[in-house]
């Protein structure tokens, strides 16, 4: 079996899980009108999903290391489809909606450890950044597909039909992934003899793993603030129609998808150093958030689109480098658990950022303050990452 088939399977399944995970924030204007949600409550759509992801991240990594990435990948995709159907049929109030969002978060947690382990074990180290970047490209691709398809379905038939459409796409993705990825490409790595094998606590308390993981709290905040609020921001501040805003969100998601592949490829070309490019990218994301804060009311649509795409290319470009860094900091055979540990922290950021952003805007009646706060969060992330000492492919540490 070709390693590229494994990569394609991981991307297909990851795109479907990402689409379902981002479907409901993307459909926020329609869900808000149907269920009568406040602006801060709209931000909680992501919070409930990623509370589930936070709690499911380490178990997902453990199941991936124990059962194999293929099993976890396909089971997670089919579970996401089932939940999307249940949401469409049963979520008639916010109180019924919330438990389903939490369960959806448990499913979302399965995609990153399984997909990252599958491609990391299938390719040599000198291609690892590129292929993990391509795998992580599925996250914004899923978001772009959600923004491109689901609001249009909701506009014509309602958001519940859009949820059913997401479920159908996930079932198709699970079938494709199962056909492409039908066996383990390489034998499972045995990290050490039983006497030498480190404990989970020892691994997760290692300074560089801890720094890289904690920095992950800050990294996804801009992405999910954008997914949740960009369409509302453009409509409420500039009068941009929802479908036009959805088109700009789609462009930003595509920019993020291709950006993370480019930066990951470049890190391979530079000898596998992930940290310098990651710190630079997060710094650029901070500057992009400030540009969004300072857009004047009379800004033409094409310039708004350019700023949104620039923000997408920077604020969404971190995942490939970050999960490559975590994978390479982990002992052999622990990749799923270390990536799952990192996912705990990224889930905290995803869960906290949208409602805090919405609350800040609600209290101040000023979106600019929200974007300025976002820039500060990115600055903190860049500082934490700058203190990580990463390992080269051959083992010695490099500054």
Coordinates of C-alpha atoms in Angstrom, one line a residue:
X1 CA 0.0 0.0 0.0
X2 CA 1.4 3.4 -1.0
X3 CA 2.1 5.9 1.9
X4 CA 0.3 8.5 -0.3
X5 CA -2.9 6.4 0.0
X6 CA -2.6 6.6 3.8
X7 CA -2.2 10.4 3.5
X8 CA -5.2 10.7 1.3
X9 CA -7.3 8.5 3.6
X10 CA -6.2 10.6 6.6
X11 CA -7.0 13.9 4.8
X12 CA -10.4 12.6 3.6
X13 CA -11.5 11.4 7.1
X14 CA -10.0 14.5 8.7
X15 CA -11.8 16.9 6.3
X16 CA -15.1 15.2 7.1
X17 CA -14.7 15.4 10.8
X18 CA -13.5 19.0 10.5
X19 CA -16.6 19.8 8.4
X20 CA -18.9 18.5 11.1
X21 CA -17.0 20.0 13.9
X22 CA -17.1 23.5 12.2
X23 CA -20.6 23.1 10.8
X24 CA -22.6 24.6 13.7
X25 CA -20.4 27.7 14.3
X26 CA -20.5 28.3 10.5
X27 CA -24.3 28.0 10.6
X28 CA -24.5 30.4 13.6
X29 CA -26.7 33.1 12.0
X30 CA -29.4 30.5 11.2
X31 CA -29.1 28.6 14.5
X32 CA -29.1 31.9 16.4
X33 CA -32.4 32.9 14.7
X34 CA -34.0 29.5 15.2
X35 CA -33.0 29.0 18.9
X36 CA -32.9 32.6 20.0
X37 CA -29.2 32.7 21.0
X38 CA -27.3 35.8 22.2
X39 CA -24.0 36.7 20.6
X40 CA -22.1 35.3 23.6
X41 CA -24.2 32.1 23.4
X42 CA -23.2 31.7 19.8
X43 CA -19.6 31.6 21.0
X44 CA -20.5 28.7 23.3
X45 CA -21.3 26.5 20.2
X46 CA -17.5 26.0 19.9
X47 CA -17.0 25.9 23.6
X48 CA -19.2 22.8 24.1
X49 CA -17.7 21.1 21.1
X50 CA -14.2 21.6 22.3
X51 CA -14.9 20.8 25.9
X52 CA -15.7 17.4 24.5
X53 CA -12.5 17.5 22.5
X54 CA -10.4 18.4 25.5
X55 CA -11.7 15.5 27.5
X56 CA -11.4 13.1 24.6
X57 CA -8.0 14.1 23.4
X58 CA -5.8 11.9 25.6
X59 CA -8.1 8.8 25.4
X60 CA -8.1 9.3 21.6
X61 CA -4.3 9.3 21.6
X62 CA -4.3 6.2 23.8
X63 CA -6.8 4.3 21.5
X64 CA -4.7 5.4 18.5
X65 CA -1.5 3.9 19.9
X66 CA -3.3 0.7 21.1
X67 CA -5.8 0.0 18.3
X68 CA -4.2 1.7 15.3
X69 CA -4.9 4.9 13.4
X70 CA -7.2 3.3 10.8
X71 CA -9.7 2.0 13.3
X72 CA -9.9 5.2 15.2
X73 CA -10.0 7.3 12.0
X74 CA -13.0 5.5 10.4
X75 CA -14.9 5.0 13.7
X76 CA -14.6 8.7 14.4
X77 CA -15.9 9.7 11.0
X78 CA -18.9 7.5 11.2
X79 CA -19.7 8.6 14.7
X80 CA -19.6 12.2 13.6
X81 CA -22.1 11.4 10.8
X82 CA -24.4 9.8 13.3
X83 CA -24.3 12.8 15.6
X84 CA -25.0 15.2 12.8
X85 CA -28.2 13.2 12.0
X86 CA -29.2 13.2 15.6
X87 CA -28.7 17.0 15.9
X88 CA -30.8 17.6 12.8
X89 CA -33.7 15.5 14.1
X90 CA -33.6 16.1 17.8
X91 CA -32.0 19.5 18.7
X92 CA -35.2 21.6 19.1
X93 CA -33.9 23.7 21.9
X94 CA -30.5 24.9 23.2
X95 CA -30.7 22.5 26.2
X96 CA -31.0 19.5 23.8
X97 CA -28.4 20.9 21.5
X98 CA -25.7 21.2 24.1
X99 CA -25.2 17.5 25.0
X100 CA -24.9 16.7 21.3
X101 CA -22.2 19.3 20.8
X102 CA -20.2 17.8 23.7
X103 CA -20.5 14.3 22.2
X104 CA -19.4 15.8 18.8
X105 CA -16.3 17.1 20.5
X106 CA -15.3 13.6 21.6
X107 CA -15.5 12.6 18.0
X108 CA -13.5 15.6 16.8
X109 CA -10.7 14.6 19.3
X110 CA -10.1 11.4 17.3
X111 CA -9.0 12.9 14.1
X112 CA -5.7 14.6 14.9
X113 CA -3.9 11.8 16.9
X114 CA -5.1 9.1 14.4
X115 CA -4.3 11.2 11.3
X116 CA -0.9 12.5 12.6
X117 CA 0.2 9.0 13.6
X118 CA -0.8 7.4 10.3
X119 CA 1.2 9.8 8.2
X120 CA 4.2 10.1 10.6
X121 CA 4.6 6.3 10.6
X122 CA 4.2 6.1 6.8
X123 CA 6.8 8.6 5.6
X124 CA 10.5 9.2 6.4
X125 CA 11.5 12.0 8.8
X126 CA 12.7 14.3 5.9
X127 CA 9.1 14.4 4.6
X128 CA 7.3 14.5 7.9
X129 CA 6.6 18.2 8.1
X130 CA 5.1 18.2 4.6
X131 CA 2.9 15.2 5.1
X132 CA 1.7 16.3 8.6
X133 CA 1.0 19.7 7.1
X134 CA -1.0 18.1 4.3
X135 CA -2.9 16.1 6.9
X136 CA -3.6 19.1 9.0
X137 CA -4.7 20.9 5.8
X138 CA -7.9 18.9 6.2
X139 CA -9.0 21.1 9.1
X140 CA -9.4 24.3 7.1
X141 CA -10.5 22.3 4.1
X142 CA -13.3 20.9 6.2
X143 CA -14.1 24.5 7.4
X144 CA -13.9 25.8 3.8
X145 CA -16.3 23.0 2.6
X146 CA -18.6 23.8 5.5
X147 CA -18.6 27.5 4.7
X148 CA -19.1 26.8 0.9
X149 CA -21.9 24.3 1.1
X150 CA -23.7 24.4 4.4
X151 CA -24.9 28.1 4.5
X152 CA -26.2 27.7 1.0
X153 CA -28.2 24.6 2.0
X154 CA -29.4 26.4 5.1
X155 CA -30.5 29.4 3.1
X156 CA -32.6 27.2 0.8
X157 CA -33.9 24.5 3.2
X158 CA -32.9 25.4 6.8
X159 CA -29.9 24.6 9.0
X160 CA -31.2 21.1 9.9
X161 CA -31.0 20.0 6.3
X162 CA -27.5 21.4 6.2
X163 CA -26.6 19.1 9.2
X164 CA -28.0 16.1 7.3
X165 CA -25.8 17.1 4.3
X166 CA -22.7 17.2 6.5
X167 CA -23.6 13.7 7.8
X168 CA -23.9 12.4 4.2
X169 CA -20.5 13.8 3.3
X170 CA -19.0 12.1 6.4
X171 CA -20.3 8.7 5.5
X172 CA -18.9 9.0 2.0
X173 CA -15.5 10.1 3.5
X174 CA -15.4 7.1 5.9
X175 CA -16.1 4.8 2.9
X176 CA -13.3 6.3 0.9
X177 CA -10.8 6.2 3.8
X178 CA -11.6 2.6 4.5
X179 CA -10.9 1.7 0.8
X180 CA -7.6 3.6 0.7
X181 CA -6.2 2.6 4.1
X182 CA -6.7 -1.1 4.6
X183 CA -3.7 -2.2 6.7
X184 CA -0.8 -0.8 8.8
X185 CA 2.0 0.2 6.5
X186 CA 4.8 -0.2 9.0
X187 CA 5.0 -2.3 12.2
X188 CA 4.3 -0.5 15.4
X189 CA 7.4 1.0 17.0
X190 CA 8.4 -0.4 20.4
X191 CA 10.0 2.6 22.2
X192 CA 12.0 0.8 24.9
X193 CA 12.3 -2.5 26.8
X194 CA 9.7 -2.7 29.7
X195 CA 12.4 -1.7 32.2
X196 CA 13.4 1.4 30.2
X197 CA 9.9 2.5 28.9
X198 CA 9.1 6.0 30.3
X199 CA 5.8 6.6 32.2
X200 CA 3.1 8.8 30.8
X201 CA 3.7 11.3 33.6
X202 CA 7.5 11.5 32.7
X203 CA 6.7 12.0 29.0
X204 CA 4.1 14.7 29.5
X205 CA 6.2 16.6 32.1
X206 CA 9.2 16.9 29.8
X207 CA 9.9 20.7 29.5
X208 CA 9.7 21.1 25.7
X209 CA 6.6 18.9 25.3
X210 CA 5.0 20.9 28.0
X211 CA 5.9 24.3 26.6
X212 CA 4.8 23.3 23.1
X213 CA 1.5 21.9 24.4
X214 CA 0.7 24.9 26.6
X215 CA 1.4 27.3 23.7
X216 CA -1.3 25.4 21.9
X217 CA -3.9 27.1 24.0
X218 CA -3.2 30.3 22.1
X219 CA -2.8 29.0 18.6
X220 CA -6.3 28.0 17.5
X221 CA -8.1 30.9 19.1
X222 CA -7.9 33.1 16.0
X223 CA -9.2 30.4 13.7
X224 CA -12.3 29.7 15.8
X225 CA -13.0 33.3 16.6
X226 CA -13.0 33.8 12.8
X227 CA -15.2 30.8 12.1
X228 CA -17.7 31.9 14.7
X229 CA -17.8 35.7 14.3
X230 CA -16.4 36.7 10.9
X231 CA -19.8 36.4 9.1
X232 CA -21.5 38.3 11.9
X233 CA -18.7 40.9 12.1
X234 CA -18.9 41.7 8.4
X235 CA -22.7 41.9 8.5
X236 CA -23.1 43.9 11.7
X237 CA -20.2 46.3 11.2
X238 CA -20.1 46.7 7.4
X239 CA -23.5 45.4 6.2
X240 CA -22.0 42.6 4.2
X241 CA -24.7 39.9 3.4
X242 CA -24.3 36.5 5.0
X243 CA -23.6 34.6 1.8
X244 CA -20.9 37.2 0.8
X245 CA -19.4 36.8 4.3
X246 CA -19.5 33.0 3.9
X247 CA -17.6 33.4 0.6
X248 CA -14.9 35.4 2.3
X249 CA -14.7 32.9 5.1
X250 CA -14.3 30.2 2.5
X251 CA -11.4 32.1 0.9
X252 CA -9.8 32.5 4.3
X253 CA -10.1 28.8 5.1
X254 CA -8.5 27.9 1.7
X255 CA -5.7 30.4 2.4
X256 CA -5.1 28.7 5.8
X257 CA -5.1 25.3 4.2
X258 CA -2.5 26.0 1.6
X259 CA -0.5 28.2 4.0
X260 CA 0.0 25.4 6.5
X261 CA 1.3 23.1 3.8
X262 CA 3.7 25.7 2.5
X263 CA 5.2 26.4 5.9
X264 CA 5.5 22.7 6.7
X265 CA 7.2 22.0 3.4
X266 CA 9.5 24.9 4.0
X267 CA 10.5 23.6 7.4
X268 CA 11.5 20.3 5.8
X269 CA 13.6 22.2 3.3
X270 CA 15.3 24.0 6.2
X271 CA 16.4 20.8 7.8
X272 CA 13.3 20.0 9.9
X273 CA 13.4 23.1 12.2
X274 CA 9.7 23.8 13.0
X275 CA 10.0 26.3 15.8
X276 CA 11.5 29.4 14.0
X277 CA 8.8 29.3 11.3
X278 CA 6.1 28.7 13.8
X279 CA 7.1 31.7 15.9
X280 CA 7.3 33.9 12.9
X281 CA 3.8 32.8 11.6
X282 CA 2.1 33.4 15.0
X283 CA 3.7 36.8 15.0
X284 CA 2.3 37.6 11.6
X285 CA -1.1 36.4 12.8
X286 CA -1.0 38.9 15.6
X287 CA -0.4 41.7 13.0
X288 CA -3.2 40.4 10.9
X289 CA -5.6 40.6 13.8
X290 CA -4.6 44.2 14.3
X291 CA -5.4 44.9 10.7
X292 CA -8.9 43.5 11.2
X293 CA -9.4 45.7 14.2
X294 CA -8.4 48.9 12.3
X295 CA -10.4 48.4 9.1
X296 CA -12.4 51.7 8.6
X297 CA -16.2 51.6 7.8
X298 CA -15.7 52.8 4.2
X299 CA -13.2 50.0 3.3
X300 CA -14.1 48.5 -0.1
X301 CA -15.1 44.9 -0.2
X302 CA -12.0 43.8 -2.2
X303 CA -9.8 45.2 0.5
X304 CA -11.8 43.6 3.3
X305 CA -11.4 40.3 1.4
X306 CA -7.7 40.8 1.1
X307 CA -7.3 41.4 4.9
X308 CA -9.5 38.4 5.7
X309 CA -7.4 36.1 3.4
X310 CA -4.2 37.4 4.9
X311 CA -5.6 36.7 8.4
X312 CA -6.6 33.2 7.2
X313 CA -3.2 32.5 5.7
X314 CA -1.4 33.3 9.0
X315 CA -3.9 32.6 11.9
X316 CA -4.8 29.2 10.3
X317 CA -1.3 28.1 9.2
X318 CA 0.1 26.8 12.5
X319 CA -1.2 23.2 12.8
X320 CA 1.2 21.3 10.5
X321 CA 4.2 22.8 12.2
X322 CA 2.8 22.5 15.7
X323 CA 1.8 18.9 15.4
X324 CA 5.1 18.0 13.6
X325 CA 6.9 19.6 16.5
X326 CA 4.9 17.6 19.1
X327 CA 5.4 14.4 17.1
X328 CA 9.2 14.9 16.9
X329 CA 9.4 15.8 20.6
X330 CA 7.7 12.5 21.6
X331 CA 9.4 9.2 22.3
X332 CA 8.9 6.5 19.6
X333 CA 5.5 4.8 19.9
X334 CA 4.1 7.7 22.0
X335 CA 3.1 10.0 19.1
X336 CA -0.6 9.5 19.5
X337 CA -0.6 10.3 23.2
X338 CA 1.7 13.3 22.9
X339 CA -0.3 14.7 20.1
X340 CA -3.5 14.0 22.1
X341 CA -1.9 15.8 25.1
X342 CA -1.3 18.8 22.8
X343 CA -4.8 18.6 21.6
X344 CA -6.1 19.0 25.2
X345 CA -4.5 22.5 25.3
X346 CA -5.6 23.5 21.8
X347 CA -9.1 22.4 22.8
X348 CA -9.0 24.7 25.8
X349 CA -8.2 27.7 23.5
X350 CA -10.9 26.7 21.1
X351 CA -13.5 26.4 23.9
X352 CA -12.6 29.6 25.6
X353 CA -11.8 32.0 22.8
X354 CA -15.2 32.4 21.0
X355 CA -17.4 33.1 24.1
X356 CA -14.8 35.4 25.6
X357 CA -14.5 37.3 22.3
X358 CA -18.3 37.5 22.1
X359 CA -18.5 38.7 25.7
X360 CA -15.9 41.4 25.2
X361 CA -17.7 42.6 22.1
X362 CA -21.1 42.5 23.9
X363 CA -19.8 44.5 26.8
X364 CA -17.8 47.1 24.8
X365 CA -20.0 47.2 21.7
X366 CA -16.8 47.3 19.8
X367 CA -15.4 44.5 17.6
X368 CA -12.0 46.3 17.4
X369 CA -11.3 45.5 21.1
X370 CA -11.9 41.8 20.4
X371 CA -9.5 41.7 17.5
X372 CA -6.8 43.6 19.6
X373 CA -7.2 41.1 22.4
X374 CA -6.8 38.3 19.8
X375 CA -3.5 39.9 18.7
X376 CA -2.3 39.8 22.3
X377 CA -3.1 36.2 22.6
X378 CA -1.1 35.4 19.5
X379 CA 1.8 37.4 21.0
X380 CA 1.8 35.2 24.1
X381 CA 1.8 32.1 22.0
X382 CA 4.8 33.3 20.0
X383 CA 6.7 33.9 23.3
X384 CA 6.0 30.5 24.7
X385 CA 7.1 28.8 21.5
X386 CA 10.3 30.7 21.4
X387 CA 11.4 28.9 24.6
X388 CA 11.0 25.4 23.1
X389 CA 14.2 23.5 22.3
X390 CA 13.4 21.2 19.5
X391 CA 15.1 18.0 18.3
X392 CA 16.6 17.5 14.9
X393 CA 15.8 14.3 13.0
X394 CA 19.0 12.7 14.2
X395 CA 18.3 13.3 17.9
X396 CA 20.5 16.1 19.2
X397 CA 18.7 19.2 20.4
X398 CA 18.8 22.3 18.3
X399 CA 18.0 25.9 19.5

